[in-house]
Short mmCIF file of C-alpha atoms and ligand atoms in Angstrom, two decimals:
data_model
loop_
_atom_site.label_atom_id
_atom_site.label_comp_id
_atom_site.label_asym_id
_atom_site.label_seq_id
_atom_site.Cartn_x
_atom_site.Cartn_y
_atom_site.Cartn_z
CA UNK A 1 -22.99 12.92 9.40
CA UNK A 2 -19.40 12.22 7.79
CA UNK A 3 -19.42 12.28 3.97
CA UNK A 4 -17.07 9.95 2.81
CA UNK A 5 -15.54 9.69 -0.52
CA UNK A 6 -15.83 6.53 -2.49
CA UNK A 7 -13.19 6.27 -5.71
CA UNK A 8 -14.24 2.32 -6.72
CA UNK A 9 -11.53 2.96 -9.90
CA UNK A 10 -11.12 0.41 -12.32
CA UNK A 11 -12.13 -3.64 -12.44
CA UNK A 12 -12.09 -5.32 -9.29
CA UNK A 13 -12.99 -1.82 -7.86
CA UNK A 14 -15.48 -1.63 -8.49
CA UNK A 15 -16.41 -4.66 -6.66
CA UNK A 16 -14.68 -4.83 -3.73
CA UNK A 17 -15.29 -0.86 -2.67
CA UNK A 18 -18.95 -1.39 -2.96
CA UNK A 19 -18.94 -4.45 -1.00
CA UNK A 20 -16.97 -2.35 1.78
CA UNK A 21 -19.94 0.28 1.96
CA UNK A 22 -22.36 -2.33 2.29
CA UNK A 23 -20.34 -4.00 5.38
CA UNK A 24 -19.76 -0.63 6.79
CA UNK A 25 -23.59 0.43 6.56
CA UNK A 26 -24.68 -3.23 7.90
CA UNK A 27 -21.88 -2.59 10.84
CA UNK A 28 -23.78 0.61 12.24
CA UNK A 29 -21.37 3.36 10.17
CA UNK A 30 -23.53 6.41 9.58
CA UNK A 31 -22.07 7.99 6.73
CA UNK A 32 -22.79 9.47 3.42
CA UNK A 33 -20.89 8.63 -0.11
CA UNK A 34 -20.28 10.99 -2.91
CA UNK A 35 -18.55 9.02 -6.08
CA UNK A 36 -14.88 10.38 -6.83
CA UNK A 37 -14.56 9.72 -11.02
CA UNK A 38 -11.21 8.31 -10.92
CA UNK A 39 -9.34 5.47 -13.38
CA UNK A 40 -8.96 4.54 -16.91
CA UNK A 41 -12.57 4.88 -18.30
CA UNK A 42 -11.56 8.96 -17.80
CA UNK A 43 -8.41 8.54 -19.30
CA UNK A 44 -9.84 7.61 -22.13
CA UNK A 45 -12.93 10.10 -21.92
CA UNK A 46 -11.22 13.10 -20.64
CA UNK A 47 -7.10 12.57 -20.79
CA UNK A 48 -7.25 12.92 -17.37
CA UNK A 49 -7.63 9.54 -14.88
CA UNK A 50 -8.07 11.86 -11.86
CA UNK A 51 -10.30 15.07 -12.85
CA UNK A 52 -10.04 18.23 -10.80
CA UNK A 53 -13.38 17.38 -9.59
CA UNK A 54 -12.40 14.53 -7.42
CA UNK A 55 -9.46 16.21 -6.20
CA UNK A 56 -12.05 18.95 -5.19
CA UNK A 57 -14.23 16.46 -3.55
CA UNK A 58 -11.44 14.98 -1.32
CA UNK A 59 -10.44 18.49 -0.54
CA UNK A 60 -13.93 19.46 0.80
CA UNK A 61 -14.40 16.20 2.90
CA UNK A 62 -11.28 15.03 3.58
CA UNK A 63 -11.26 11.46 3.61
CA UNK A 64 -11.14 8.75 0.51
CA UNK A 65 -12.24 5.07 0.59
CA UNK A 66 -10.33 4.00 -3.11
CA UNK A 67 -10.76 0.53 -4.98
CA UNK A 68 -8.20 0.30 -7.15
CA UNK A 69 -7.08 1.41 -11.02
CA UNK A 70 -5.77 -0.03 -14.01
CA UNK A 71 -2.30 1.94 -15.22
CA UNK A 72 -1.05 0.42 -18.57
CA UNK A 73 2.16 1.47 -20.68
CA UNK A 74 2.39 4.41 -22.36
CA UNK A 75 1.37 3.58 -26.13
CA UNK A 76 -1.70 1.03 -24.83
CA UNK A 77 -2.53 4.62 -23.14
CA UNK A 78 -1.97 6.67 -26.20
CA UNK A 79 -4.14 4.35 -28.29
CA UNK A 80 -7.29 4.35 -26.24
CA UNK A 81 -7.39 7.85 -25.76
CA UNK A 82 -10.71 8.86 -26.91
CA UNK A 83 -9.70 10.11 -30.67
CA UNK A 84 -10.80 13.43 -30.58
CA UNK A 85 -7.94 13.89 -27.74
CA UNK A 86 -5.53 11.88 -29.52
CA UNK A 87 -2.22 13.65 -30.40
CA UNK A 88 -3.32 16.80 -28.17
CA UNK A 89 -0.27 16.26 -25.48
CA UNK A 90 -2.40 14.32 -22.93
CA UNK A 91 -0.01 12.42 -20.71
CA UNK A 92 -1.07 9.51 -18.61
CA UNK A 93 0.23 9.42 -15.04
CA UNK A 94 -1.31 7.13 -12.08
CA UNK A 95 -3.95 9.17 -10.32
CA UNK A 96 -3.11 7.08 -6.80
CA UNK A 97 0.21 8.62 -7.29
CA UNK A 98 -1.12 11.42 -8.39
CA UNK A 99 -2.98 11.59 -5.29
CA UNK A 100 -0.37 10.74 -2.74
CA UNK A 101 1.75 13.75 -4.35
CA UNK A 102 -1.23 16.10 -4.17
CA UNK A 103 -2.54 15.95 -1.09
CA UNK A 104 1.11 15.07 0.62
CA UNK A 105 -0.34 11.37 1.89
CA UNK A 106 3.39 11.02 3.07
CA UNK A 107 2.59 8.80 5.45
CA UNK A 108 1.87 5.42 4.41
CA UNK A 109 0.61 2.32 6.80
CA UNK A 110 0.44 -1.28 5.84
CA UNK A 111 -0.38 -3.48 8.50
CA UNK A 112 0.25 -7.39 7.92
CA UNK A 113 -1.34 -9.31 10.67
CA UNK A 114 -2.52 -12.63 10.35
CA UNK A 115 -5.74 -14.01 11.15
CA UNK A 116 -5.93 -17.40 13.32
CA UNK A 117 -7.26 -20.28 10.82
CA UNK A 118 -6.13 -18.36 7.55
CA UNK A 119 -5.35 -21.44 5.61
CA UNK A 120 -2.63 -18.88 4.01
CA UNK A 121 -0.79 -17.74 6.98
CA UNK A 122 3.12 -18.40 7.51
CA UNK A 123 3.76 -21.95 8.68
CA UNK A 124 7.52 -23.09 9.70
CA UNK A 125 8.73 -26.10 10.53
CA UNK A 126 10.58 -27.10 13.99
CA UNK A 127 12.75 -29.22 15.22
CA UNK A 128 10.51 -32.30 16.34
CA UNK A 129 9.59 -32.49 12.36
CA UNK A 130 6.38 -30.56 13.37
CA UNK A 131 4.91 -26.86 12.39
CA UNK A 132 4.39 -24.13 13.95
CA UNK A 133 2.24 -21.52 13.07
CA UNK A 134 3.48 -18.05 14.74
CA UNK A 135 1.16 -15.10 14.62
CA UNK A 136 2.48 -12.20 12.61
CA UNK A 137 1.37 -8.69 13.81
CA UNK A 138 3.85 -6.32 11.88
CA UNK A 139 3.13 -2.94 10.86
CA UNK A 140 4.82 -1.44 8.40
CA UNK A 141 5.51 2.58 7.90
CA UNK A 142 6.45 3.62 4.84
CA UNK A 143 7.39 6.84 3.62
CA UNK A 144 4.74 8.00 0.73
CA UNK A 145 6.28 10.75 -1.43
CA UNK A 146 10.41 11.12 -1.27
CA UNK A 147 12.98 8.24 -1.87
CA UNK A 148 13.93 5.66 -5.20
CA UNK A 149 9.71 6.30 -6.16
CA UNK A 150 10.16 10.22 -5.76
CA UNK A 151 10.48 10.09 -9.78
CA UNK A 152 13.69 12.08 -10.08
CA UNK A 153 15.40 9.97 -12.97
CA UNK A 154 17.06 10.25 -16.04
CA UNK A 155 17.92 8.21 -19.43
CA UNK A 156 20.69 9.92 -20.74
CA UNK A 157 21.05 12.92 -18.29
CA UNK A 158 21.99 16.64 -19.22
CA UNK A 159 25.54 18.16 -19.25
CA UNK A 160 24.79 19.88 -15.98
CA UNK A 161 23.18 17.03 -14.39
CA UNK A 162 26.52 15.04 -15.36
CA UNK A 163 28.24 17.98 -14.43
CA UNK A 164 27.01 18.25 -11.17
CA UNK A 165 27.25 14.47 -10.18
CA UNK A 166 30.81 14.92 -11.96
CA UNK A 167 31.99 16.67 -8.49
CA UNK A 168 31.63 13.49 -6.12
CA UNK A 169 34.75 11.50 -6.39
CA UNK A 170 32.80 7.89 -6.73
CA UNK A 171 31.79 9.11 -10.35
CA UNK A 172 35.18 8.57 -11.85
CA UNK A 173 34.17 4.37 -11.87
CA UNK A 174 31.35 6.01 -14.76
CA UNK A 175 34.25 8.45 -16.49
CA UNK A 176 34.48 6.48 -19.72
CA UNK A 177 30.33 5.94 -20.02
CA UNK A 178 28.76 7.79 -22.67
CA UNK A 179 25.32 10.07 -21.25
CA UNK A 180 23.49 8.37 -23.39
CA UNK A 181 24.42 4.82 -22.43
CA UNK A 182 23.56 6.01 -18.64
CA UNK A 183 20.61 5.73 -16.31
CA UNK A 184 20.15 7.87 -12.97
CA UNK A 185 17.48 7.46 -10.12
CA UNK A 186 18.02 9.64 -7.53
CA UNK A 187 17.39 9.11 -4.15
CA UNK A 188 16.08 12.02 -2.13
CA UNK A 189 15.15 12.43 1.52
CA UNK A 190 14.50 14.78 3.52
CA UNK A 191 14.45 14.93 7.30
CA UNK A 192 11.02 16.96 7.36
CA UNK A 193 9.88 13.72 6.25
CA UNK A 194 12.01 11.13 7.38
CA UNK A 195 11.39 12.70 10.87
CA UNK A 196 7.27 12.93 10.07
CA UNK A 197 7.23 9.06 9.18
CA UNK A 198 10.13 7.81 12.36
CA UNK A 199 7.36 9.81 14.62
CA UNK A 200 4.36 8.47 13.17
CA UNK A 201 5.78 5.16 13.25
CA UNK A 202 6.84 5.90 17.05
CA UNK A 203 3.76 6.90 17.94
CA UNK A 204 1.76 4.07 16.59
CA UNK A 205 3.92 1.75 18.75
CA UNK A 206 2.51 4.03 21.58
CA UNK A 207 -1.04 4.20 20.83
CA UNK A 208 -0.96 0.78 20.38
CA UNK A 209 1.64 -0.95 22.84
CA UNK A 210 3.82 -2.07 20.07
CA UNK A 211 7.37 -2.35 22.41
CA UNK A 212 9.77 -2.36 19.36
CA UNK A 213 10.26 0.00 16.25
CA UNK A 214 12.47 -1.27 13.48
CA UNK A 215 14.42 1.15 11.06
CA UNK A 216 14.71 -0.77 8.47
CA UNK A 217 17.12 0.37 6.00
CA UNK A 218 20.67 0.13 4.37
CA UNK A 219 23.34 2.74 6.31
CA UNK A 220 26.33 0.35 5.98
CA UNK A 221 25.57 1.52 2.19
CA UNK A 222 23.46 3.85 1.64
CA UNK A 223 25.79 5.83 4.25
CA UNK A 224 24.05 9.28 3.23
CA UNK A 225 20.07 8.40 2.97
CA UNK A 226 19.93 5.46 5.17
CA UNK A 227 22.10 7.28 7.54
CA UNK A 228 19.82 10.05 7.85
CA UNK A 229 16.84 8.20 8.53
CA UNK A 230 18.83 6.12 11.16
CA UNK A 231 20.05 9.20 12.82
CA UNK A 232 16.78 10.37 13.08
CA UNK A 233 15.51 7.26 14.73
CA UNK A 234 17.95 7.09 17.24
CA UNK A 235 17.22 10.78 18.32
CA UNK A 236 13.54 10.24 18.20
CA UNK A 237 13.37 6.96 20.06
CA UNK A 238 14.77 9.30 23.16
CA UNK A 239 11.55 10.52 23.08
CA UNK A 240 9.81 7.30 23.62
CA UNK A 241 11.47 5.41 26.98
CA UNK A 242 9.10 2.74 26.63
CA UNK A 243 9.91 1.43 23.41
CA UNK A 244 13.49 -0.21 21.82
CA UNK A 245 14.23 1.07 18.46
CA UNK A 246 16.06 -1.81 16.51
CA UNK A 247 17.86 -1.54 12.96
CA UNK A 248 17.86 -4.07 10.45
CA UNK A 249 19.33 -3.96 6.27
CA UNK A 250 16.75 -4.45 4.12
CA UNK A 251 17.95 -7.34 2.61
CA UNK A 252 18.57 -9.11 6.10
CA UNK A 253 15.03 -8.18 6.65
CA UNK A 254 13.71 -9.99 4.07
CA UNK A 255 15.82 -13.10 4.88
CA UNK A 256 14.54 -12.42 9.26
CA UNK A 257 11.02 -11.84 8.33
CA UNK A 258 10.68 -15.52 6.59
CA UNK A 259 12.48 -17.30 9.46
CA UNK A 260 10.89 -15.06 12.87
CA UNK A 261 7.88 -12.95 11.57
CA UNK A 262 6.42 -12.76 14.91
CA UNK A 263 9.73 -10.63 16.06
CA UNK A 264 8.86 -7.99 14.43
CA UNK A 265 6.15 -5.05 15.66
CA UNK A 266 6.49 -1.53 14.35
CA UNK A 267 8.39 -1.32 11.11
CA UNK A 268 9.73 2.16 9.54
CA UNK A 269 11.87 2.62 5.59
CA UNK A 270 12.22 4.79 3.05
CA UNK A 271 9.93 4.54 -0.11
CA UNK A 272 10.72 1.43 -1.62
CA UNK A 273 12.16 -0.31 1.19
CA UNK A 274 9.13 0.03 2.81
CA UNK A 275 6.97 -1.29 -0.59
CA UNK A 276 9.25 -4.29 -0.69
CA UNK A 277 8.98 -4.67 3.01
CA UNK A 278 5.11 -4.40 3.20
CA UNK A 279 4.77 -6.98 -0.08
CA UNK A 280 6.74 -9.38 1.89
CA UNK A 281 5.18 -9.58 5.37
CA UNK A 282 2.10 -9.67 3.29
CA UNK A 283 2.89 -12.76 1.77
CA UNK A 284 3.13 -14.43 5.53
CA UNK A 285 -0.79 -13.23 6.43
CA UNK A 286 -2.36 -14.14 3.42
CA UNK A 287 -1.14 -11.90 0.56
CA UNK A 288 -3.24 -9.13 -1.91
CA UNK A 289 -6.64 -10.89 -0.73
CA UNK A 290 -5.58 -9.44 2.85
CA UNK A 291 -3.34 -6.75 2.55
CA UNK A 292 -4.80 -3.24 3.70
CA UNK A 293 -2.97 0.28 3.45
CA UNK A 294 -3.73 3.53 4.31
CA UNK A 295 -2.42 6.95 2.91
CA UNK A 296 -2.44 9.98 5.78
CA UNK A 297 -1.31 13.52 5.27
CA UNK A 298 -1.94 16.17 7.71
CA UNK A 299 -5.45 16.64 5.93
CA UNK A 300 -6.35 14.13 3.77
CA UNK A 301 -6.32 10.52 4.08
CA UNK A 302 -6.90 7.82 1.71
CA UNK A 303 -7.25 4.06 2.39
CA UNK A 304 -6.81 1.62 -0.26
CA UNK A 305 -6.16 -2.39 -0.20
CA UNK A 306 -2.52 -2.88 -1.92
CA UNK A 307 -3.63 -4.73 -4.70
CA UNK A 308 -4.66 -3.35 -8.14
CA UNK A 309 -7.84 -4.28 -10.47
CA UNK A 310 -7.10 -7.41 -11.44
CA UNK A 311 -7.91 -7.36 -14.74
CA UNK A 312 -7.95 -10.99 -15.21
CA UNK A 313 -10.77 -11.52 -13.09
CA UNK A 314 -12.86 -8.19 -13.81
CA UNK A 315 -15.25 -9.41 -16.41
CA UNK A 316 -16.22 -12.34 -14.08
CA UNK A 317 -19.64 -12.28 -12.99
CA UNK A 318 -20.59 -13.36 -9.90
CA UNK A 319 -16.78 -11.76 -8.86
CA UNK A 320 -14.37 -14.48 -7.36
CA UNK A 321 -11.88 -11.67 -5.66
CA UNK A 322 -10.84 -11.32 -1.69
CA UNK A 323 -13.07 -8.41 -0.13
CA UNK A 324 -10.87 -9.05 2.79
CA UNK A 325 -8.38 -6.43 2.08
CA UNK A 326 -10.80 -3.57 1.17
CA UNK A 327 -12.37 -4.16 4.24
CA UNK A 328 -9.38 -4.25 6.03
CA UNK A 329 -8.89 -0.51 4.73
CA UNK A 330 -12.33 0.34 5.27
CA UNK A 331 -11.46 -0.50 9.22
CA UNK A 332 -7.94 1.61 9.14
CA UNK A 333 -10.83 4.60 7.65
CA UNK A 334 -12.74 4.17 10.81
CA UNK A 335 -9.89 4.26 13.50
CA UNK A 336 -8.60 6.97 11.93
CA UNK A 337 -11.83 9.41 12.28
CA UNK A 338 -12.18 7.98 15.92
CA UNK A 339 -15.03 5.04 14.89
CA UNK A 340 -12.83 2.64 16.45
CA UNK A 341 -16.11 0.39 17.85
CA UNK A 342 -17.56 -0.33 14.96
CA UNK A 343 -13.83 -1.09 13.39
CA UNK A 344 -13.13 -3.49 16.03
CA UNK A 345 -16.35 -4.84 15.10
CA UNK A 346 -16.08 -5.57 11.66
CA UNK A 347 -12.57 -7.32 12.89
CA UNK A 348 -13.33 -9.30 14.74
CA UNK A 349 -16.24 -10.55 12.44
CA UNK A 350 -14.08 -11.66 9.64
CA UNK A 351 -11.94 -13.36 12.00
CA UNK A 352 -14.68 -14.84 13.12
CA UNK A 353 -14.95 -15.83 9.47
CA UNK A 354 -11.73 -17.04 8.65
CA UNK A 355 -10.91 -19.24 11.83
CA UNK A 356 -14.46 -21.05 10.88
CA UNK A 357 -13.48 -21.49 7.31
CA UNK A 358 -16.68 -21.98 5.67
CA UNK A 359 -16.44 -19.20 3.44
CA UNK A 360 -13.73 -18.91 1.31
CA UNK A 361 -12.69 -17.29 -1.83
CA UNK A 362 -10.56 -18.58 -4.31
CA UNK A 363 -7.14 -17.30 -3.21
CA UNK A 364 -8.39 -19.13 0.59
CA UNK A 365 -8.31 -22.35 -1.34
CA UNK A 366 -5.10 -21.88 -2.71
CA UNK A 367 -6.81 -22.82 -5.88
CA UNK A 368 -5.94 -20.81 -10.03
CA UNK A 369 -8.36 -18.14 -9.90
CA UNK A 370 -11.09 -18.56 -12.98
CA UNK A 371 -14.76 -18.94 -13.31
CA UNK A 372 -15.07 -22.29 -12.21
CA UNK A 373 -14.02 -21.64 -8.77
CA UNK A 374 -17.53 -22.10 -7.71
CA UNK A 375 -17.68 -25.66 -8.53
CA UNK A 376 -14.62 -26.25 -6.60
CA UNK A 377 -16.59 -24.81 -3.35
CA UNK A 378 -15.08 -21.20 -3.33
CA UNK A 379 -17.69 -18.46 -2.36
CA UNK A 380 -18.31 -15.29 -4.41
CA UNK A 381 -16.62 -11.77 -3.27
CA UNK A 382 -20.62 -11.44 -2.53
CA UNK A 383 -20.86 -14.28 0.06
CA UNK A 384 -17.67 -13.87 1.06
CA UNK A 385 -19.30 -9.99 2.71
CA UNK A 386 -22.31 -11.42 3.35
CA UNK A 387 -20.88 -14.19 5.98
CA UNK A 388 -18.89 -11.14 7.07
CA UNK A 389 -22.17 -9.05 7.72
CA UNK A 390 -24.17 -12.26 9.23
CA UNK A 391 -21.35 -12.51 12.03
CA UNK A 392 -21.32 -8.97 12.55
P1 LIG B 1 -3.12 -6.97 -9.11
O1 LIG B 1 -2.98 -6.68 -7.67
O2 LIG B 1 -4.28 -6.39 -9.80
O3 LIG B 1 -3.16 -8.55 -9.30
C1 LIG B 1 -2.09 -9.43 -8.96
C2 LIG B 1 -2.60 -10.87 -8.77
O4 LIG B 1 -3.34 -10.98 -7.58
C3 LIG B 1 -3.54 -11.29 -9.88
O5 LIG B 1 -3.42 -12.66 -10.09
C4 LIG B 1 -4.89 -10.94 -9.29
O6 LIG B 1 -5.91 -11.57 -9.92
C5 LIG B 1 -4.71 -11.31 -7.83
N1 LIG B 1 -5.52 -10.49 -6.93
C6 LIG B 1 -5.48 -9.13 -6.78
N2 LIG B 1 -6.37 -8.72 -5.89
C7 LIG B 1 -7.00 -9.82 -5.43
C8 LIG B 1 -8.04 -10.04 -4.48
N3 LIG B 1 -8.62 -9.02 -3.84
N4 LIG B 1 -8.45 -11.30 -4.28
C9 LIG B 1 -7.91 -12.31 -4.93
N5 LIG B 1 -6.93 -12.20 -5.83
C10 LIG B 1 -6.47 -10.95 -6.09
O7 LIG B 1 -1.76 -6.52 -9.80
P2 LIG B 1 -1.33 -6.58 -11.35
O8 LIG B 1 -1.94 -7.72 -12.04
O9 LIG B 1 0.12 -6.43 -11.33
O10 LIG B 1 -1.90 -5.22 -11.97
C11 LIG B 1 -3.18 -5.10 -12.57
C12 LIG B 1 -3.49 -3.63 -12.76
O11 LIG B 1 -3.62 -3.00 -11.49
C13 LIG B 1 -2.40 -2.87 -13.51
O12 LIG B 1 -3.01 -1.99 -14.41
C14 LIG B 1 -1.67 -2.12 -12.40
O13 LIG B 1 -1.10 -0.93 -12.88
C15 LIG B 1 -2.79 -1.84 -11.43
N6 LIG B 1 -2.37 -1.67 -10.03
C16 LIG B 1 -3.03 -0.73 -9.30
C17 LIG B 1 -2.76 -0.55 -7.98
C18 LIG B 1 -3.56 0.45 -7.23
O14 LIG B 1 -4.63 0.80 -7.66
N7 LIG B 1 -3.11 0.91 -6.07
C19 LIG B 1 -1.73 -1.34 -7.29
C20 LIG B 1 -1.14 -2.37 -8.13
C21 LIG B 1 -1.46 -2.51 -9.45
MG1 LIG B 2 3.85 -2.73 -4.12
#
């Protein structure tokens, strides 16, 4: 039997990652779940959101089903430290990231494909004053540990850090600027993993008879970075005679992706091109409630919705949040260890969900979020899974 490793995290976590196991046990997955402490509650208790215990359990089995945690800035984090660790040189740092960096989950997916009825889903107008409603079925490919988010940055660098950048002739525009009046992000890649994400990315398109991949980056600019990971592309797409590679700039991206979504198939970038990417094609398919990630390395994997705790709407009882997403993850879990039945299952059982709109939760009914949802006909994150189980 596969042991899987639940890490609900923080507030809506604990909700929605619960939920999942109960669809995925009600869908026929035979599995067992060992609890990964991860979040703010051992922050506080231990000065560490992401023991060496859970790191040990995801290292013995491998795969991680995650809910989501609460990060909050640095001197909300100092003063709930539990006071007997207070002043002791704890530092908080996100244990997803944490995680990503650990385990080298450099390879992340976020598909953003809408689901037919999804009151939410892209709409555009056309030219007999109608609307249109295009399917979107974009997957983006993101790489997970290198780029802008690779966390090599500096407020007020050192002499040989100014030194060094000091010997590329586009610094003399920053001659006159004071260190400390200076901030640097670097941006690092590598083409170990610029080539690991162009062929995962390729391959996907393969597997599943995507007939485009886009690079989608910034090479008219970002001549060195960009450049590489269009080089790269180009060579690997040899490799692939079945499938056109396209490149887009980010920014005329953004600007394609609201007018012809549907264009679009596989989708490759760089760090944060690909989180700015992912956010926006997720707006077209229904946004956090629906947006589903997972993290691969070459032995770990972690699957996660994109959205975060939602603290606003933790304390709420019955829970008024989207399961949708965290299911959605749940189902990248099981193609990825080969249960791809019983994911195509639970699929097609909240479509079967949305297109008969019965059951919706708040963010459905495009309604504020709030305990009074109820009254205003939106179902519970509860009945939302069990109308998703019942059409199983
Ligand atoms: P968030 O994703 O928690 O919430 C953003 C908005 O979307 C809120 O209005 C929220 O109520 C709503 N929302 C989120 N998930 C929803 C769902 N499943 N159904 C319906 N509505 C949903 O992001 P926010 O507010 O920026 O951050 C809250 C906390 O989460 C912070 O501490 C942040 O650091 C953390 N966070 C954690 C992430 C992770 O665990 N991977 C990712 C993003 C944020
Ligand atoms: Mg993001």
């Amino acid at each position: 039997m596969r042991t899987i490793v639940a890490l609900p995290g923080d507030g809506i976590g604990k909700v929605v990652l619960p939920e999942s196991i109960r669809l995925l046990s009600a869908a026929g997955f035979n599995a067992e779940y060992v609890n990964g402490d991860i979040g703010w509650e051992f922050w506080i208790k231990e000065g560490n959101p992401l023991p060496q215990r859970t790191v040990d359990l995801l290292e013995k089995h491998k795969i991680g089903l995650f809910g989501a945690i609460t990060s909050k800035p640095k001197s909300d984090a100092e003063k709930e430290l539990s006071p007997d660790l207070k002043g002791k040189g704890y530092v908080y740092f996100s244990p997803i990231v944490s995680l990503r960096q650990k385990f080298n989950l450099d390879i992340c997916i976020r598909p953003c494909q809408s689901f037919k009825g999804n009151p939410l889903n892209f709409i555009r107008k056309n030219s007999s004053g109608g609307f249109e409603e295009p399917l979107v079925n974009a997957v983006i490919f993101r790489q997970n540990t290198e780029g802008l988010y690779a966390g090599v940055e500096w407020t007020n660098p050192p002499a040989d850090v100014r030194t060094a950048l000091e010997t590329h002739p586009k610094m003399k525009f920053f001659k006159d600027v004071p260190s400390e009046e200076m901030a640097i992000s670097t941006r690092i890649i590598t083409k170990h993993a610029a080539t690991r994400i162009i062929k995962a990315a390729f391959e996907y398109a393969k597997k599943y008879g995507y007939k485009n991949v886009t690079v989608c980056e910034k090479p008219n600019v970002l001549r060195e970075t960009s450049g590489m990971m269009l080089s790269i592309a180009k060579a690997k797409a040899k490799e692939y005679p079945g499938i056109s590679l396209w490149d887009t700039n980010i920014d005329a991206q953004m600007m394609w992706m609201t007018k012809n979504p549907e264009d679009y198939g596989v989708i490759v970038a760089e760090n944060m091109f690909g989180d700015i990417i992912s956010d926006g094609f997720a707006g077209l398919v229904g946004g956090l409630g629906f947006a589903c990630s997972a993290n691969l390395g070459d032995e770990v994997a972690v699957f996660e919705p994109t959205h975060g705790s939602a603290p606003k709407y933790e304390m709420l009882n019955p829970s008024i949040v989207n399961p949708i997403a965290m299911f959605l993850s749940a189902c990248m879990m099981l193609d990825h260890i080969g249960e791809n039945a019983i994911a195509a299952k639970i699929r097609k059982a909240i479509a079967k969900v949305v297109e008969e709109g019965n059951v919706k939760t708040y963010d459905m009914m495009k309604i504020r979020g709030g305990a009074d949802v109820f009254k205003q006909g939106a179902a519970s994150t509860l009945e939302l899974t069990d109308a998703v189980i019942a059409a199983l």
